């Protein structure tokens, strides 16, 4: 299966949506010849795709490298040094594209940034680099020698227009609201949106509102598992403390996930006992927050459930553990749904019998439930009297 990000990569400038100003700046700089440019902005905003679209229209060859592949200045000198002076084999001109120069920032001590800064000055061809944040202090030597072009976060309508084109070409049925929701979910990352679109529609060739809900739940699960790895697979307090930073779940769910998966990870009884002790302390503070509304206790809750559990083990456990969603969440959800149905039914009974909902729930509902299970004719009469819908009537029969 060909990734749609590759299949529908822009072939010409007009195919790139939402970045007209940036592309115009970039094209003008490339046409000047000897230019060093840094394209910067969030992932999935079209930085690399724009370079290829411009190159196609100008009939330029592209020599692409990824900065994260360079381990030291010798590798940089070898790979880029030869490219900046070699004439193109297939076109009159070429562009040297270096993706993700943020990846060089970890090589300060090995001279990677300085080596690249010296090389781009000597290039007889345009050098275009991409970065998320070019203002990192470690990138100063390169930034000082470069023109900066910003690629702004795409608005959801730009993402939507691209997804709509793909849907038409792939003959995918879609609800417009669902496609717009998917566009908003991407937070301006077109690449992520296209990947999600392909994943969701791979089997059924349709996009519905339910599909977006499933995607949201899957992302929550993935982020939760990433957080568990940071807690369970480290003894570093600082790593553990920030484990749930990007998790869109409340503290109740976090506690349940930890409770479910702790025994899968911690094999020694002593480690497991210490971990559950910290988990229980976190639960104690949760109760104090609810009882007294002392929200400053959230800090302590987080410390116990992250750093506390992380340092409960004597050493990290080797190997891979398959973490599972907690079954208790589903049980709690079902219990909540059951309670809500009972409450709605009791309210209908209370309205017709002129009693309180509490009295209807305790005294009347059990008798009505008994009738529904044993006398079909009377059940039909009661359904009409209390105006129960089909779902409520079915529930009373269980």
GROMACS .gro file of N, CA and C in nm, residues 64-220:
model
  471
   64UNK      N    1   1.873   1.549  -0.147
   64UNK     CA    2   1.815   1.557  -0.013
   64UNK      C    3   1.895   1.476   0.088
   65UNK      N    4   1.912   1.536   0.205
   65UNK     CA    5   1.978   1.470   0.319
   65UNK      C    6   1.897   1.500   0.444
   66UNK      N    7   1.907   1.413   0.542
   66UNK     CA    8   1.842   1.438   0.671
   66UNK      C    9   1.950   1.461   0.775
   67UNK      N   10   1.941   1.575   0.843
   67UNK     CA   11   2.045   1.614   0.938
   67UNK      C   12   2.064   1.513   1.050
   68UNK      N   13   1.957   1.442   1.086
   68UNK     CA   14   1.968   1.347   1.197
   68UNK      C   15   2.057   1.227   1.163
   69UNK      N   16   2.088   1.209   1.032
   69UNK     CA   17   2.175   1.099   0.991
   69UNK      C   18   2.322   1.130   1.012
   70UNK      N   19   2.355   1.257   1.035
   70UNK     CA   20   2.495   1.295   1.053
   70UNK      C   21   2.536   1.275   1.198
   71UNK      N   22   2.644   1.204   1.219
   71UNK     CA   23   2.688   1.175   1.355
   71UNK      C   24   2.800   1.268   1.401
   72UNK      N   25   2.874   1.327   1.309
   72UNK     CA   26   2.986   1.414   1.345
   72UNK      C   27   3.021   1.503   1.227
   73UNK      N   28   3.116   1.594   1.248
   73UNK     CA   29   3.150   1.690   1.142
   73UNK      C   30   3.217   1.622   1.023
   74UNK      N   31   3.285   1.510   1.045
   74UNK     CA   32   3.346   1.440   0.932
   74UNK      C   33   3.240   1.388   0.835
   75UNK      N   34   3.130   1.335   0.889
   75UNK     CA   35   3.022   1.287   0.804
   75UNK      C   36   2.957   1.402   0.729
   76UNK      N   37   2.943   1.515   0.796
   76UNK     CA   38   2.884   1.632   0.731
   76UNK      C   39   2.973   1.679   0.617
   77UNK      N   40   3.103   1.689   0.643
   77UNK     CA   41   3.197   1.732   0.539
   77UNK      C   42   3.198   1.637   0.421
   78UNK      N   43   3.186   1.509   0.451
   78UNK     CA   44   3.190   1.408   0.345
   78UNK      C   45   3.064   1.411   0.259
   79UNK      N   46   2.947   1.410   0.323
   79UNK     CA   47   2.821   1.400   0.248
   79UNK      C   48   2.780   1.531   0.183
   80UNK      N   49   2.786   1.639   0.260
   80UNK     CA   50   2.742   1.767   0.206
   80UNK      C   51   2.853   1.834   0.126
   81UNK      N   52   2.976   1.815   0.173
   81UNK     CA   53   3.090   1.878   0.104
   81UNK      C   54   3.099   1.841  -0.043
   82UNK      N   55   3.074   1.715  -0.074
   82UNK     CA   56   3.081   1.673  -0.214
   82UNK      C   57   2.961   1.724  -0.293
   83UNK      N   58   2.846   1.737  -0.228
   83UNK     CA   59   2.723   1.778  -0.298
   83UNK      C   60   2.724   1.925  -0.337
   84UNK      N   61   2.785   2.010  -0.256
   84UNK     CA   62   2.775   2.154  -0.281
   84UNK      C   63   2.855   2.199  -0.403
   85UNK      N   64   2.947   2.117  -0.450
   85UNK     CA   65   3.029   2.158  -0.563
   85UNK      C   66   3.009   2.074  -0.689
   86UNK      N   67   2.936   1.964  -0.678
   86UNK     CA   68   2.915   1.878  -0.795
   86UNK      C   69   2.800   1.928  -0.879
   87UNK      N   70   2.821   1.940  -1.007
   87UNK     CA   71   2.716   1.981  -1.099
   87UNK      C   72   2.607   1.874  -1.105
   88UNK      N   73   2.485   1.917  -1.135
   88UNK     CA   74   2.374   1.823  -1.148
   88UNK      C   75   2.392   1.736  -1.271
   89UNK      N   76   2.358   1.608  -1.256
   89UNK     CA   77   2.369   1.515  -1.367
   89UNK      C   78   2.249   1.523  -1.461
   90UNK      N   79   2.134   1.562  -1.409
   90UNK     CA   80   2.010   1.552  -1.487
   90UNK      C   81   1.946   1.688  -1.517
   91UNK      N   82   1.986   1.792  -1.449
   91UNK     CA   83   1.927   1.924  -1.470
   91UNK      C   84   2.037   2.030  -1.472
   92UNK      N   85   2.000   2.148  -1.515
   92UNK     CA   86   2.099   2.256  -1.517
   92UNK      C   87   2.131   2.303  -1.376
   93UNK      N   88   2.033   2.296  -1.290
   93UNK     CA   89   2.052   2.344  -1.153
   93UNK      C   90   2.004   2.240  -1.053
   94UNK      N   91   2.042   2.261  -0.930
   94UNK     CA   92   1.993   2.172  -0.824
   94UNK      C   93   1.978   2.247  -0.694
   95UNK      N   94   1.901   2.189  -0.606
   95UNK     CA   95   1.879   2.241  -0.471
   95UNK      C   96   1.931   2.137  -0.374
   96UNK      N   97   2.007   2.181  -0.277
   96UNK     CA   98   2.051   2.090  -0.170
   96UNK      C   99   1.953   2.109  -0.054
   97UNK      N  100   1.879   2.005  -0.025
   97UNK     CA  101   1.777   2.008   0.080
   97UNK      C  102   1.825   1.930   0.201
   98UNK      N  103   1.833   1.997   0.314
   98UNK     CA  104   1.875   1.932   0.440
   98UNK      C  105   1.759   1.940   0.537
   99UNK      N  106   1.695   1.828   0.561
   99UNK     CA  107   1.577   1.822   0.646
   99UNK      C  108   1.613   1.816   0.794
  100UNK      N  109   1.531   1.880   0.875
  100UNK     CA  110   1.535   1.868   1.022
  100UNK      C  111   1.672   1.901   1.081
  101UNK      N  112   1.719   2.023   1.056
  101UNK     CA  113   1.849   2.062   1.111
  101UNK      C  114   1.844   2.073   1.263
  102UNK      N  115   1.721   2.069   1.320
  102UNK     CA  116   1.712   2.062   1.468
  102UNK      C  117   1.789   1.941   1.519
  103UNK      N  118   1.798   1.837   1.436
  103UNK     CA  119   1.869   1.714   1.475
  103UNK      C  120   2.018   1.733   1.492
  104UNK      N  121   2.070   1.845   1.445
  104UNK     CA  122   2.213   1.873   1.462
  104UNK      C  123   2.245   1.930   1.600
  105UNK      N  124   2.141   1.977   1.668
  105UNK     CA  125   2.166   2.050   1.792
  105UNK      C  126   2.229   1.965   1.901
  106UNK      N  127   2.219   1.834   1.888
  106UNK     CA  128   2.279   1.747   1.988
  106UNK      C  129   2.426   1.720   1.964
  107UNK      N  130   2.480   1.780   1.854
  107UNK     CA  131   2.618   1.750   1.819
  107UNK      C  132   2.711   1.869   1.842
  108UNK      N  133   2.674   1.956   1.933
  108UNK     CA  134   2.752   2.077   1.954
  108UNK      C  135   2.898   2.047   1.983
  109UNK      N  136   2.921   1.950   2.068
  109UNK     CA  137   3.058   1.919   2.108
  109UNK      C  138   3.140   1.855   1.997
  110UNK      N  139   3.069   1.801   1.896
  110UNK     CA  140   3.142   1.736   1.787
  110UNK      C  141   3.151   1.824   1.663
  111UNK      N  142   3.114   1.951   1.676
  111UNK     CA  143   3.136   2.047   1.569
  111UNK      C  144   3.042   2.037   1.452
  112UNK      N  145   2.927   1.971   1.467
  112UNK     CA  146   2.836   1.952   1.354
  112UNK      C  147   2.776   2.081   1.302
  113UNK      N  148   2.730   2.168   1.391
  113UNK     CA  149   2.665   2.292   1.350
  113UNK      C  150   2.765   2.385   1.282
  114UNK      N  151   2.882   2.399   1.342
  114UNK     CA  152   2.985   2.486   1.285
  114UNK      C  153   3.031   2.437   1.148
  115UNK      N  154   3.044   2.305   1.134
  115UNK     CA  155   3.087   2.248   1.006
  115UNK      C  156   2.986   2.277   0.897
  116UNK      N  157   2.856   2.263   0.930
  116UNK     CA  158   2.752   2.289   0.831
  116UNK      C  159   2.748   2.436   0.793
  117UNK      N  160   2.766   2.523   0.893
  117UNK     CA  161   2.764   2.668   0.867
  117UNK      C  162   2.874   2.708   0.770
  118UNK      N  163   2.991   2.648   0.782
  118UNK     CA  164   3.103   2.679   0.692
  118UNK      C  165   3.076   2.627   0.550
  119UNK      N  166   3.016   2.509   0.542
  119UNK     CA  167   2.992   2.447   0.411
  119UNK      C  168   2.889   2.524   0.329
  120UNK      N  169   2.779   2.567   0.392
  120UNK     CA  170   2.673   2.631   0.315
  120UNK      C  171   2.721   2.762   0.253
  121UNK      N  172   2.819   2.823   0.316
  121UNK     CA  173   2.875   2.947   0.261
  121UNK      C  174   2.946   2.923   0.128
  122UNK      N  175   3.002   2.803   0.112
  122UNK     CA  176   3.081   2.772  -0.008
  122UNK      C  177   2.996   2.716  -0.122
  123UNK      N  178   2.870   2.683  -0.095
  123UNK     CA  179   2.787   2.615  -0.195
  123UNK      C  180   2.760   2.703  -0.317
  124UNK      N  181   2.768   2.644  -0.435
  124UNK     CA  182   2.737   2.716  -0.558
  124UNK      C  183   2.590   2.698  -0.595
  125UNK      N  184   2.517   2.621  -0.513
  125UNK     CA  185   2.374   2.595  -0.534
  125UNK      C  186   2.295   2.642  -0.412
  126UNK      N  187   2.165   2.669  -0.432
  126UNK     CA  188   2.082   2.704  -0.316
  126UNK      C  189   2.079   2.589  -0.215
  127UNK      N  190   2.095   2.623  -0.089
  127UNK     CA  191   2.084   2.526   0.019
  127UNK      C  192   1.959   2.560   0.099
  128UNK      N  193   1.865   2.467   0.104
  128UNK     CA  194   1.740   2.488   0.178
  128UNK      C  195   1.736   2.389   0.293
  129UNK      N  196   1.718   2.442   0.413
  129UNK     CA  197   1.712   2.358   0.533
  129UNK      C  198   1.574   2.373   0.599
  130UNK      N  199   1.529   2.269   0.666
  130UNK     CA  200   1.402   2.278   0.738
  130UNK      C  201   1.426   2.260   0.887
  131UNK      N  202   1.341   2.325   0.966
  131UNK     CA  203   1.352   2.316   1.112
  131UNK      C  204   1.217   2.347   1.174
  132UNK      N  205   1.196   2.295   1.291
  132UNK     CA  206   1.076   2.332   1.367
  132UNK      C  207   1.102   2.464   1.440
  133UNK      N  208   1.217   2.472   1.505
  133UNK     CA  209   1.254   2.594   1.578
  133UNK      C  210   1.398   2.633   1.544
  134UNK      N  211   1.417   2.731   1.455
  134UNK     CA  212   1.553   2.769   1.415
  134UNK      C  213   1.621   2.861   1.515
  135UNK      N  214   1.545   2.900   1.620
  135UNK     CA  215   1.600   2.997   1.715
  135UNK      C  216   1.670   2.933   1.835
  136UNK      N  217   1.690   2.802   1.829
  136UNK     CA  218   1.770   2.738   1.933
  136UNK      C  219   1.909   2.799   1.932
  137UNK      N  220   1.961   2.824   2.049
  137UNK     CA  221   2.091   2.889   2.060
  137UNK      C  222   2.201   2.812   1.986
  138UNK      N  223   2.190   2.679   1.989
  138UNK     CA  224   2.293   2.596   1.926
  138UNK      C  225   2.296   2.611   1.773
  139UNK      N  226   2.185   2.662   1.717
  139UNK     CA  227   2.178   2.679   1.572
  139UNK      C  228   2.220   2.819   1.526
  140UNK      N  229   2.269   2.901   1.618
  140UNK     CA  230   2.308   3.039   1.584
  140UNK      C  231   2.403   3.049   1.465
  141UNK      N  232   2.509   2.966   1.458
  141UNK     CA  233   2.604   2.980   1.346
  141UNK      C  234   2.540   2.962   1.209
  142UNK      N  235   2.439   2.872   1.199
  142UNK     CA  236   2.371   2.851   1.071
  142UNK      C  237   2.269   2.961   1.045
  143UNK      N  238   2.194   2.997   1.149
  143UNK     CA  239   2.088   3.096   1.131
  143UNK      C  240   2.143   3.231   1.086
  144UNK      N  241   2.259   3.269   1.137
  144UNK     CA  242   2.318   3.398   1.101
  144UNK      C  243   2.352   3.407   0.953
  145UNK      N  244   2.371   3.293   0.888
  145UNK     CA  245   2.409   3.291   0.746
  145UNK      C  246   2.290   3.261   0.655
  146UNK      N  247   2.170   3.258   0.711
  146UNK     CA  248   2.054   3.210   0.635
  146UNK      C  249   1.941   3.312   0.629
  147UNK      N  250   1.864   3.302   0.522
  147UNK     CA  251   1.736   3.371   0.513
  147UNK      C  252   1.631   3.280   0.578
  148UNK      N  253   1.541   3.337   0.658
  148UNK     CA  254   1.439   3.258   0.725
  148UNK      C  255   1.303   3.278   0.659
  149UNK      N  256   1.236   3.167   0.632
  149UNK     CA  257   1.102   3.172   0.573
  149UNK      C  258   1.009   3.091   0.663
  150UNK      N  259   0.904   3.156   0.713
  150UNK     CA  260   0.813   3.089   0.807
  150UNK      C  261   0.697   3.021   0.735
  151UNK      N  262   0.674   2.895   0.772
  151UNK     CA  263   0.555   2.822   0.728
  151UNK      C  264   0.460   2.817   0.848
  152UNK      N  265   0.350   2.889   0.835
  152UNK     CA  266   0.257   2.901   0.948
  152UNK      C  267   0.171   2.775   0.963
  153UNK      N  268   0.116   2.757   1.083
  153UNK     CA  269   0.024   2.646   1.106
  153UNK      C  270  -0.094   2.656   1.011
  154UNK      N  271  -0.125   2.547   0.944
  154UNK     CA  272  -0.236   2.548   0.847
  154UNK      C  273  -0.370   2.559   0.919
  155UNK      N  274  -0.461   2.639   0.864
  155UNK     CA  275  -0.596   2.638   0.921
  155UNK      C  276  -0.669   2.514   0.872
  156UNK      N  277  -0.775   2.478   0.942
  156UNK     CA  278  -0.839   2.350   0.915
  156UNK      C  279  -0.901   2.344   0.777
  157UNK      N  280  -0.938   2.460   0.722
  157UNK     CA  281  -0.999   2.461   0.589
  157UNK      C  282  -0.897   2.424   0.480
  158UNK      N  283  -0.772   2.462   0.500
  158UNK     CA  284  -0.666   2.422   0.405
  158UNK      C  285  -0.647   2.271   0.410
  159UNK      N  286  -0.646   2.216   0.532
  159UNK     CA  287  -0.634   2.071   0.548
  159UNK      C  288  -0.755   2.002   0.486
  160UNK      N  289  -0.873   2.057   0.511
  160UNK     CA  290  -0.998   2.001   0.459
  160UNK      C  291  -0.997   1.995   0.306
  161UNK      N  292  -0.948   2.101   0.241
  161UNK     CA  293  -0.949   2.105   0.095
  161UNK      C  294  -0.861   1.995   0.035
  162UNK      N  295  -0.749   1.966   0.102
  162UNK     CA  296  -0.660   1.858   0.053
  162UNK      C  297  -0.726   1.722   0.075
  163UNK      N  298  -0.782   1.701   0.193
  163UNK     CA  299  -0.848   1.573   0.222
  163UNK      C  300  -0.965   1.548   0.128
  164UNK      N  301  -1.035   1.654   0.093
  164UNK     CA  302  -1.150   1.639   0.002
  164UNK      C  303  -1.103   1.593  -0.137
  165UNK      N  304  -0.994   1.649  -0.184
  165UNK     CA  305  -0.939   1.609  -0.314
  165UNK      C  306  -0.900   1.462  -0.312
  166UNK      N  307  -0.833   1.420  -0.201
  166UNK     CA  308  -0.792   1.280  -0.188
  166UNK      C  309  -0.915   1.189  -0.185
  167UNK      N  310  -1.018   1.231  -0.112
  167UNK     CA  311  -1.141   1.151  -0.102
  167UNK      C  312  -1.203   1.128  -0.240
  168UNK      N  313  -1.205   1.231  -0.321
  168UNK     CA  314  -1.264   1.220  -0.455
  168UNK      C  315  -1.181   1.126  -0.543
  169UNK      N  316  -1.049   1.138  -0.533
  169UNK     CA  317  -0.963   1.053  -0.617
  169UNK      C  318  -0.965   0.908  -0.572
  170UNK      N  319  -0.982   0.885  -0.440
  170UNK     CA  320  -0.985   0.749  -0.388
  170UNK      C  321  -1.127   0.691  -0.382
  171UNK      N  322  -1.225   0.773  -0.428
  171UNK     CA  323  -1.366   0.730  -0.428
  171UNK      C  324  -1.413   0.690  -0.288
  172UNK      N  325  -1.384   0.776  -0.193
  172UNK     CA  326  -1.423   0.751  -0.053
  172UNK      C  327  -1.546   0.834  -0.020
  173UNK      N  328  -1.649   0.768   0.034
  173UNK     CA  329  -1.768   0.837   0.079
  173UNK      C  330  -1.737   0.902   0.215
  174UNK      N  331  -1.787   1.022   0.233
  174UNK     CA  332  -1.760   1.088   0.360
  174UNK      C  333  -1.873   1.182   0.398
  175UNK      N  334  -1.891   1.195   0.529
  175UNK     CA  335  -1.980   1.298   0.582
  175UNK      C  336  -1.897   1.425   0.596
  176UNK      N  337  -1.948   1.535   0.545
  176UNK     CA  338  -1.868   1.659   0.545
  176UNK      C  339  -1.827   1.699   0.686
  177UNK      N  340  -1.917   1.684   0.783
  177UNK     CA  341  -1.883   1.719   0.922
  177UNK      C  342  -1.769   1.632   0.974
  178UNK      N  343  -1.770   1.504   0.934
  178UNK     CA  344  -1.664   1.412   0.979
  178UNK      C  345  -1.530   1.453   0.919
  179UNK      N  346  -1.530   1.491   0.791
  179UNK     CA  347  -1.405   1.531   0.726
  179UNK      C  348  -1.352   1.661   0.787
  180UNK      N  349  -1.442   1.751   0.821
  180UNK     CA  350  -1.400   1.876   0.886
  180UNK      C  351  -1.347   1.849   1.028
  181UNK      N  352  -1.412   1.756   1.097
  181UNK     CA  353  -1.364   1.720   1.232
  181UNK      C  354  -1.224   1.661   1.225
  182UNK      N  355  -1.201   1.574   1.127
  182UNK     CA  356  -1.068   1.516   1.110
  182UNK      C  357  -0.966   1.625   1.080
  183UNK      N  358  -1.006   1.723   1.001
  183UNK     CA  359  -0.916   1.835   0.967
  183UNK      C  360  -0.881   1.915   1.092
  184UNK      N  361  -0.980   1.936   1.178
  184UNK     CA  362  -0.953   2.010   1.302
  184UNK      C  363  -0.865   1.930   1.397
  185UNK      N  364  -0.889   1.799   1.403
  185UNK     CA  365  -0.812   1.711   1.491
  185UNK      C  366  -0.662   1.718   1.461
  186UNK      N  367  -0.627   1.745   1.338
  186UNK     CA  368  -0.486   1.742   1.297
  186UNK      C  369  -0.406   1.858   1.354
  187UNK      N  370  -0.476   1.962   1.403
  187UNK     CA  371  -0.411   2.082   1.459
  187UNK      C  372  -0.311   2.143   1.362
  188UNK      N  373  -0.347   2.144   1.232
  188UNK     CA  374  -0.262   2.208   1.132
  188UNK      C  375  -0.155   2.120   1.072
  189UNK      N  376  -0.147   1.994   1.115
  189UNK     CA  377  -0.047   1.901   1.062
  189UNK      C  378  -0.112   1.821   0.949
  190UNK      N  379  -0.088   1.863   0.825
  190UNK     CA  380  -0.150   1.799   0.709
  190UNK      C  381  -0.103   1.655   0.692
  191UNK      N  382   0.024   1.631   0.715
  191UNK     CA  383   0.077   1.496   0.701
  191UNK      C  384   0.007   1.400   0.796
  192UNK      N  385  -0.010   1.443   0.919
  192UNK     CA  386  -0.080   1.361   1.019
  192UNK      C  387  -0.225   1.337   0.977
  193UNK      N  388  -0.290   1.441   0.924
  193UNK     CA  389  -0.430   1.428   0.882
  193UNK      C  390  -0.445   1.327   0.768
  194UNK      N  391  -0.353   1.333   0.672
  194UNK     CA  392  -0.359   1.239   0.558
  194UNK      C  393  -0.336   1.096   0.606
  195UNK      N  394  -0.239   1.078   0.695
  195UNK     CA  395  -0.213   0.944   0.748
  195UNK      C  396  -0.333   0.889   0.823
  196UNK      N  397  -0.397   0.974   0.905
  196UNK     CA  398  -0.516   0.932   0.979
  196UNK      C  399  -0.630   0.898   0.883
  197UNK      N  400  -0.646   0.979   0.781
  197UNK     CA  401  -0.752   0.958   0.682
  197UNK      C  402  -0.734   0.823   0.613
  198UNK      N  403  -0.610   0.791   0.576
  198UNK     CA  404  -0.583   0.663   0.509
  198UNK      C  405  -0.608   0.546   0.603
  199UNK      N  406  -0.567   0.560   0.727
  199UNK     CA  407  -0.584   0.452   0.825
  199UNK      C  408  -0.733   0.423   0.851
  200UNK      N  409  -0.811   0.530   0.870
  200UNK     CA  410  -0.953   0.514   0.904
  200UNK      C  411  -1.032   0.454   0.789
  201UNK      N  412  -0.999   0.493   0.665
  201UNK     CA  413  -1.081   0.454   0.549
  201UNK      C  414  -1.023   0.336   0.472
  202UNK      N  415  -0.920   0.274   0.523
  202UNK     CA  416  -0.851   0.169   0.448
  202UNK      C  417  -0.943   0.051   0.414
  203UNK      N  418  -1.030   0.013   0.507
  203UNK     CA  419  -1.114  -0.105   0.486
  203UNK      C  420  -1.251  -0.070   0.428
  204UNK      N  421  -1.322   0.024   0.490
  204UNK     CA  422  -1.461   0.050   0.451
  204UNK      C  423  -1.478   0.156   0.343
  205UNK      N  424  -1.373   0.231   0.314
  205UNK     CA  425  -1.380   0.336   0.211
  205UNK      C  426  -1.489   0.438   0.241
  206UNK      N  427  -1.504   0.471   0.370
  206UNK     CA  428  -1.598   0.575   0.407
  206UNK      C  429  -1.553   0.640   0.537
  207UNK      N  430  -1.593   0.765   0.555
  207UNK     CA  431  -1.558   0.838   0.676
  207UNK      C  432  -1.685   0.891   0.740
  208UNK      N  433  -1.715   0.843   0.863
  208UNK     CA  434  -1.835   0.882   0.935
  208UNK      C  435  -1.795   0.951   1.066
  209UNK      N  436  -1.894   1.013   1.131
  209UNK     CA  437  -1.868   1.078   1.260
  209UNK      C  438  -1.812   0.979   1.361
  210UNK      N  439  -1.862   0.854   1.357
  210UNK     CA  440  -1.816   0.751   1.451
  210UNK      C  441  -1.666   0.724   1.433
  211UNK      N  442  -1.618   0.737   1.310
  211UNK     CA  443  -1.477   0.712   1.282
  211UNK      C  444  -1.388   0.810   1.357
  212UNK      N  445  -1.433   0.935   1.368
  212UNK     CA  446  -1.354   1.038   1.437
  212UNK      C  447  -1.348   1.009   1.586
  213UNK      N  448  -1.461   0.961   1.641
  213UNK     CA  449  -1.464   0.924   1.783
  213UNK      C  450  -1.366   0.810   1.811
  214UNK      N  451  -1.365   0.712   1.721
  214UNK     CA  452  -1.272   0.599   1.736
  214UNK      C  453  -1.128   0.646   1.730
  215UNK      N  454  -1.099   0.740   1.639
  215UNK     CA  455  -0.964   0.794   1.627
  215UNK      C  456  -0.922   0.864   1.755
  216UNK      N  457  -1.015   0.942   1.813
  216UNK     CA  458  -0.987   1.014   1.937
  216UNK      C  459  -0.955   0.917   2.050
  217UNK      N  460  -1.034   0.809   2.060
  217UNK     CA  461  -1.009   0.710   2.166
  217UNK      C  462  -0.876   0.639   2.144
  218UNK      N  463  -0.842   0.610   2.017
  218UNK     CA  464  -0.716   0.543   1.988
  218UNK      C  465  -0.598   0.630   2.028
  219UNK      N  466  -0.609   0.760   2.000
  219UNK     CA  467  -0.500   0.852   2.036
  219UNK      C  468  -0.483   0.860   2.187
  220UNK      N  469  -0.597   0.859   2.258
  220UNK     CA  470  -0.588   0.863   2.404
  220UNK      C  471  -0.517   0.739   2.456
   0.00000   0.00000   0.00000
